[in-house]
Amino acid sequence: MTRLTRYLAQAQQGATLQNYNNELVKCIEDLREKREEVNKHILKEEEEKAKIQKDLSILTDRLSQINESLARKAQARNEYDKTIQETEAAYMKILESSQTLLHVLKRETVNLTKKKQSSS
């Protein structure tokens, strides 16, 4: 091989290496762009996750408050039911007593009327 041939061969190898180097740098840049795109998606989803966790915490607290309120109101309703039932039972006894009293009063009125008529 002559010197010129060797020089040309080395120049060709250098050009090939430079092409490989350029392609490698381009591939690395492409990978970095793709990584940055994925990173942006990660940040966006982490932000959404934080918002959802905050909303979930707020909703969990509200659910707890509503459950406590429902328990108190159900207890109050049960107390109303008991009071209504007791009052209705007492009212029925008053009605029965009133009917009995009215019956006795009518009977006594009849008896008094009979006595008055028989004594006249």
Coordinates of N, CA and C in Angstrom, one line a residue:
M1 N 0.8 -1.2 0.0 CA 0.0 0.0 0.0 C 0.9 1.2 0.0
T2 N 0.5 2.1 -0.8 CA 1.2 3.4 -0.9 C 0.8 4.3 0.2
R3 N 1.5 5.3 0.4 CA 1.2 6.2 1.4 C -0.1 6.9 1.2
L4 N -0.4 7.3 -0.1 CA -1.6 7.9 -0.5 C -2.8 7.0 -0.2
T5 N -2.6 5.8 -0.5 CA -3.7 4.8 -0.3 C -4.0 4.7 1.2
R6 N -2.9 4.6 2.0 CA -3.1 4.5 3.4 C -3.8 5.8 3.9
Y7 N -3.4 6.9 3.4 CA -4.0 8.2 3.9 C -5.5 8.2 3.5
L8 N -5.8 7.8 2.3 CA -7.2 7.8 1.9 C -8.0 6.8 2.7
A9 N -7.4 5.7 3.0 CA -8.1 4.7 3.8 C -8.3 5.2 5.2
Q10 N -7.4 5.9 5.8 CA -7.5 6.5 7.1 C -8.5 7.6 7.1
A11 N -8.5 8.4 6.0 CA -9.5 9.5 5.9 C -10.9 8.9 5.8
Q12 N -11.0 7.8 5.0 CA -12.3 7.1 4.9 C -12.8 6.6 6.3
Q13 N -11.9 6.0 7.0 CA -12.2 5.5 8.4 C -12.6 6.7 9.3
G14 N -11.9 7.8 9.2 CA -12.2 9.0 10.0 C -13.6 9.5 9.7
A15 N -13.9 9.5 8.4 CA -15.2 10.0 7.9 C -16.3 9.1 8.5
T16 N -16.1 7.8 8.4 CA -17.0 6.8 8.9 C -17.2 7.0 10.4
L17 N -16.1 7.1 11.1 CA -16.2 7.3 12.6 C -17.0 8.6 12.9
Q18 N -16.7 9.7 12.1 CA -17.5 10.9 12.3 C -18.9 10.7 12.1
N19 N -19.3 10.0 11.0 CA -20.7 9.7 10.7 C -21.3 8.9 11.9
Y20 N -20.6 7.9 12.4 CA -21.1 7.2 13.6 C -21.3 8.1 14.8
N21 N -20.3 8.9 15.0 CA -20.4 9.9 16.1 C -21.6 10.8 16.0
N22 N -21.8 11.3 14.7 CA -22.9 12.2 14.5 C -24.3 11.5 14.8
E23 N -24.4 10.3 14.3 CA -25.6 9.5 14.5 C -25.8 9.2 16.0
L24 N -24.7 8.9 16.7 CA -24.8 8.6 18.1 C -25.3 9.8 18.9
V25 N -24.7 11.0 18.6 CA -25.1 12.2 19.2 C -26.6 12.5 18.9
K26 N -27.0 12.3 17.7 CA -28.4 12.5 17.3 C -29.3 11.5 18.1
C27 N -28.9 10.3 18.2 CA -29.7 9.3 19.0 C -29.8 9.7 20.4
I28 N -28.7 10.1 21.0 CA -28.8 10.6 22.4 C -29.7 11.8 22.6
E29 N -29.6 12.7 21.6 CA -30.5 13.9 21.7 C -32.0 13.4 21.6
D30 N -32.3 12.5 20.7 CA -33.6 12.0 20.5 C -34.1 11.3 21.8
L31 N -33.2 10.5 22.4 CA -33.6 9.9 23.7 C -33.9 10.9 24.8
R32 N -33.0 12.0 24.8 CA -33.2 13.0 25.8 C -34.6 13.7 25.6
E33 N -34.9 14.0 24.4 CA -36.2 14.6 24.1 C -37.4 13.7 24.5
K34 N -37.3 12.4 24.2 CA -38.3 11.5 24.6 C -38.4 11.4 26.1
R35 N -37.2 11.4 26.8 CA -37.2 11.4 28.2 C -37.9 12.6 28.8
E36 N -37.6 13.8 28.2 CA -38.2 15.0 28.7 C -39.7 15.0 28.5
E37 N -40.2 14.4 27.4 CA -41.6 14.3 27.1 C -42.3 13.4 28.2
V38 N -41.6 12.3 28.5 CA -42.2 11.4 29.5 C -42.1 12.1 30.8
N39 N -41.1 12.8 31.1 CA -41.0 13.5 32.4 C -42.1 14.6 32.5
K40 N -42.5 15.3 31.4 CA -43.6 16.2 31.5 C -44.9 15.5 31.8
H41 N -45.1 14.3 31.2 CA -46.3 13.5 31.5 C -46.3 13.1 33.0
I42 N -45.1 12.7 33.5 CA -45.0 12.3 34.9 C -45.4 13.5 35.8
L43 N -44.9 14.7 35.5 CA -45.2 15.8 36.4 C -46.6 16.2 36.3
K44 N -47.2 16.1 35.1 CA -48.6 16.4 34.9 C -49.5 15.4 35.7
E45 N -49.2 14.1 35.6 CA -49.9 13.1 36.3 C -49.7 13.2 37.9
E46 N -48.5 13.6 38.3 CA -48.3 13.8 39.7 C -49.1 14.9 40.3
E47 N -49.2 16.0 39.4 CA -50.0 17.1 39.8 C -51.5 16.7 39.9
E48 N -52.0 15.9 38.9 CA -53.3 15.4 39.0 C -53.6 14.5 40.1
K49 N -52.6 13.7 40.4 CA -52.7 12.8 41.6 C -52.8 13.5 42.9
A50 N -52.0 14.6 43.0 CA -52.1 15.4 44.3 C -53.4 16.1 44.4
K51 N -54.0 16.6 43.3 CA -55.3 17.2 43.3 C -56.4 16.2 43.7
I52 N -56.3 15.0 43.1 CA -57.3 13.9 43.4 C -57.2 13.5 44.9
Q53 N -55.9 13.4 45.4 CA -55.7 13.0 46.8 C -56.3 14.1 47.7
K54 N -56.1 15.4 47.4 CA -56.7 16.5 48.1 C -58.2 16.4 48.1
D55 N -58.8 16.2 46.9 CA -60.2 16.1 46.8 C -60.8 14.9 47.5
L56 N -60.0 13.8 47.5 CA -60.5 12.6 48.2 C -60.5 12.8 49.7
S57 N -59.5 13.5 50.2 CA -59.4 13.9 51.6 C -60.6 14.7 52.0
I58 N -60.9 15.7 51.2 CA -62.0 16.6 51.5 C -63.3 15.8 51.5
L59 N -63.5 15.0 50.4 CA -64.7 14.2 50.3 C -64.8 13.2 51.5
T60 N -63.7 12.6 51.9 CA -63.7 11.7 53.0 C -64.1 12.4 54.3
D61 N -63.6 13.6 54.5 CA -64.0 14.4 55.7 C -65.5 14.7 55.6
R62 N -65.9 15.1 54.5 CA -67.4 15.4 54.3 C -68.2 14.2 54.5
L63 N -67.8 13.1 54.0 CA -68.6 11.8 54.2 C -68.7 11.5 55.7
S64 N -67.6 11.7 56.4 CA -67.6 11.4 57.9 C -68.6 12.4 58.6
Q65 N -68.5 13.6 58.2 CA -69.5 14.6 58.8 C -70.9 14.2 58.5
I66 N -71.2 13.8 57.3 CA -72.6 13.4 56.9 C -73.0 12.2 57.6
N67 N -72.1 11.2 57.8 CA -72.4 10.0 58.5 C -72.8 10.3 60.0
E68 N -72.0 11.2 60.6 CA -72.3 11.6 62.0 C -73.6 12.4 62.1
S69 N -73.9 13.2 61.1 CA -75.1 14.0 61.1 C -76.3 13.0 60.9
L70 N -76.1 12.1 60.0 CA -77.2 11.1 59.8 C -77.5 10.3 61.0
A71 N -76.4 9.9 61.8 CA -76.6 9.1 63.0 C -77.4 9.9 64.0
R72 N -77.0 11.2 64.2 CA -77.7 12.1 65.1 C -79.2 12.3 64.7
K73 N -79.4 12.5 63.5 CA -80.8 12.7 63.0 C -81.6 11.5 63.1
A74 N -81.0 10.3 62.8 CA -81.7 9.1 63.0 C -82.1 8.8 64.4
Q75 N -81.2 9.2 65.3 CA -81.5 9.1 66.8 C -82.7 10.0 67.1
A76 N -82.6 11.2 66.6 CA -83.7 12.2 66.9 C -85.0 11.7 66.4
R77 N -85.0 11.1 65.2 CA -86.2 10.6 64.6 C -86.8 9.4 65.4
N78 N -85.9 8.6 65.9 CA -86.3 7.5 66.7 C -87.0 8.0 68.0
E79 N -86.4 9.0 68.6 CA -87.0 9.6 69.8 C -88.3 10.2 69.5
Y80 N -88.5 10.9 68.3 CA -89.8 11.4 67.9 C -90.8 10.2 67.8
D81 N -90.4 9.2 67.1 CA -91.2 8.0 66.9 C -91.7 7.5 68.3
K82 N -90.8 7.4 69.2 CA -91.1 6.9 70.6 C -92.1 7.8 71.3
T83 N -91.8 9.1 71.2 CA -92.7 10.1 71.8 C -94.1 10.1 71.2
I84 N -94.2 10.0 69.9 CA -95.5 9.9 69.2 C -96.2 8.7 69.6
Q85 N -95.5 7.6 69.6 CA -96.2 6.3 70.0 C -96.7 6.4 71.4
E86 N -95.9 6.9 72.3 CA -96.4 7.0 73.7 C -97.5 8.0 73.8
T87 N -97.5 9.1 73.1 CA -98.6 10.1 73.1 C -99.8 9.5 72.6
E88 N -99.7 8.8 71.4 CA -100.9 8.2 70.8 C -101.5 7.2 71.8
A89 N -100.7 6.4 72.5 CA -101.2 5.4 73.4 C -101.9 6.1 74.6
A90 N -101.4 7.2 75.1 CA -102.0 7.9 76.2 C -103.3 8.5 75.7
Y91 N -103.3 9.1 74.4 CA -104.5 9.7 73.9 C -105.6 8.6 73.7
M92 N -105.2 7.4 73.3 CA -106.2 6.3 73.2 C -106.8 6.0 74.5
K93 N -106.0 6.0 75.6 CA -106.5 5.8 76.9 C -107.5 6.9 77.3
I94 N -107.2 8.1 77.0 CA -108.0 9.3 77.3 C -109.4 9.1 76.5
L95 N -109.3 8.7 75.3 CA -110.5 8.5 74.5 C -111.4 7.4 75.1
E96 N -110.7 6.3 75.5 CA -111.5 5.2 76.1 C -112.1 5.7 77.4
S97 N -111.4 6.4 78.2 CA -111.9 6.9 79.5 C -113.0 7.9 79.2
S98 N -112.9 8.7 78.2 CA -114.0 9.7 77.8 C -115.2 8.9 77.4
Q99 N -115.1 7.8 76.6 CA -116.2 7.0 76.2 C -116.9 6.4 77.4
T100 N -116.0 5.9 78.3 CA -116.6 5.3 79.5 C -117.3 6.3 80.4
L101 N -116.7 7.5 80.5 CA -117.3 8.6 81.3 C -118.6 9.0 80.7
L102 N -118.6 9.1 79.4 CA -119.9 9.5 78.7 C -121.0 8.5 78.9
H103 N -120.6 7.2 78.8 CA -121.5 6.1 79.0 C -122.1 6.2 80.4
V104 N -121.2 6.3 81.4 CA -121.6 6.4 82.8 C -122.5 7.6 83.0
L105 N -122.2 8.8 82.4 CA -122.9 10.0 82.6 C -124.3 9.8 82.0
K106 N -124.4 9.2 80.8 CA -125.7 9.0 80.1 C -126.6 8.0 81.0
R107 N -125.9 7.0 81.5 CA -126.7 6.0 82.4 C -127.2 6.7 83.6
E108 N -126.3 7.5 84.2 CA -126.7 8.2 85.5 C -127.8 9.3 85.2
T109 N -127.7 9.9 84.0 CA -128.7 10.9 83.6 C -130.1 10.2 83.5
V110 N -130.1 9.0 82.8 CA -131.3 8.2 82.7 C -131.8 7.8 84.0
N111 N -130.9 7.3 84.9 CA -131.4 6.9 86.3 C -131.9 8.1 87.0
L112 N -131.3 9.2 86.9 CA -131.8 10.4 87.7 C -133.1 10.9 87.1
T113 N -133.2 10.8 85.8 CA -134.5 11.2 85.1 C -135.6 10.2 85.6
K114 N -135.3 8.9 85.7 CA -136.3 7.9 86.1 C -136.7 8.2 87.6
K115 N -135.7 8.5 88.4 CA -136.0 8.8 89.8 C -136.8 10.0 90.0
K116 N -136.5 11.0 89.2 CA -137.3 12.3 89.2 C -138.7 12.0 88.8
Q117 N -138.9 11.2 87.8 CA -140.2 11.0 87.3 C -141.0 10.1 88.2
S118 N -140.3 9.2 88.9 CA -141.0 8.3 89.8 C -141.3 9.0 91.1
S119 N -140.6 10.0 91.5 CA -140.9 10.8 92.7 C -141.9 11.9 92.4
S120 N -142.2 12.2 91.2 CA -143.2 13.3 91.0 C -144.6 12.7 91.0

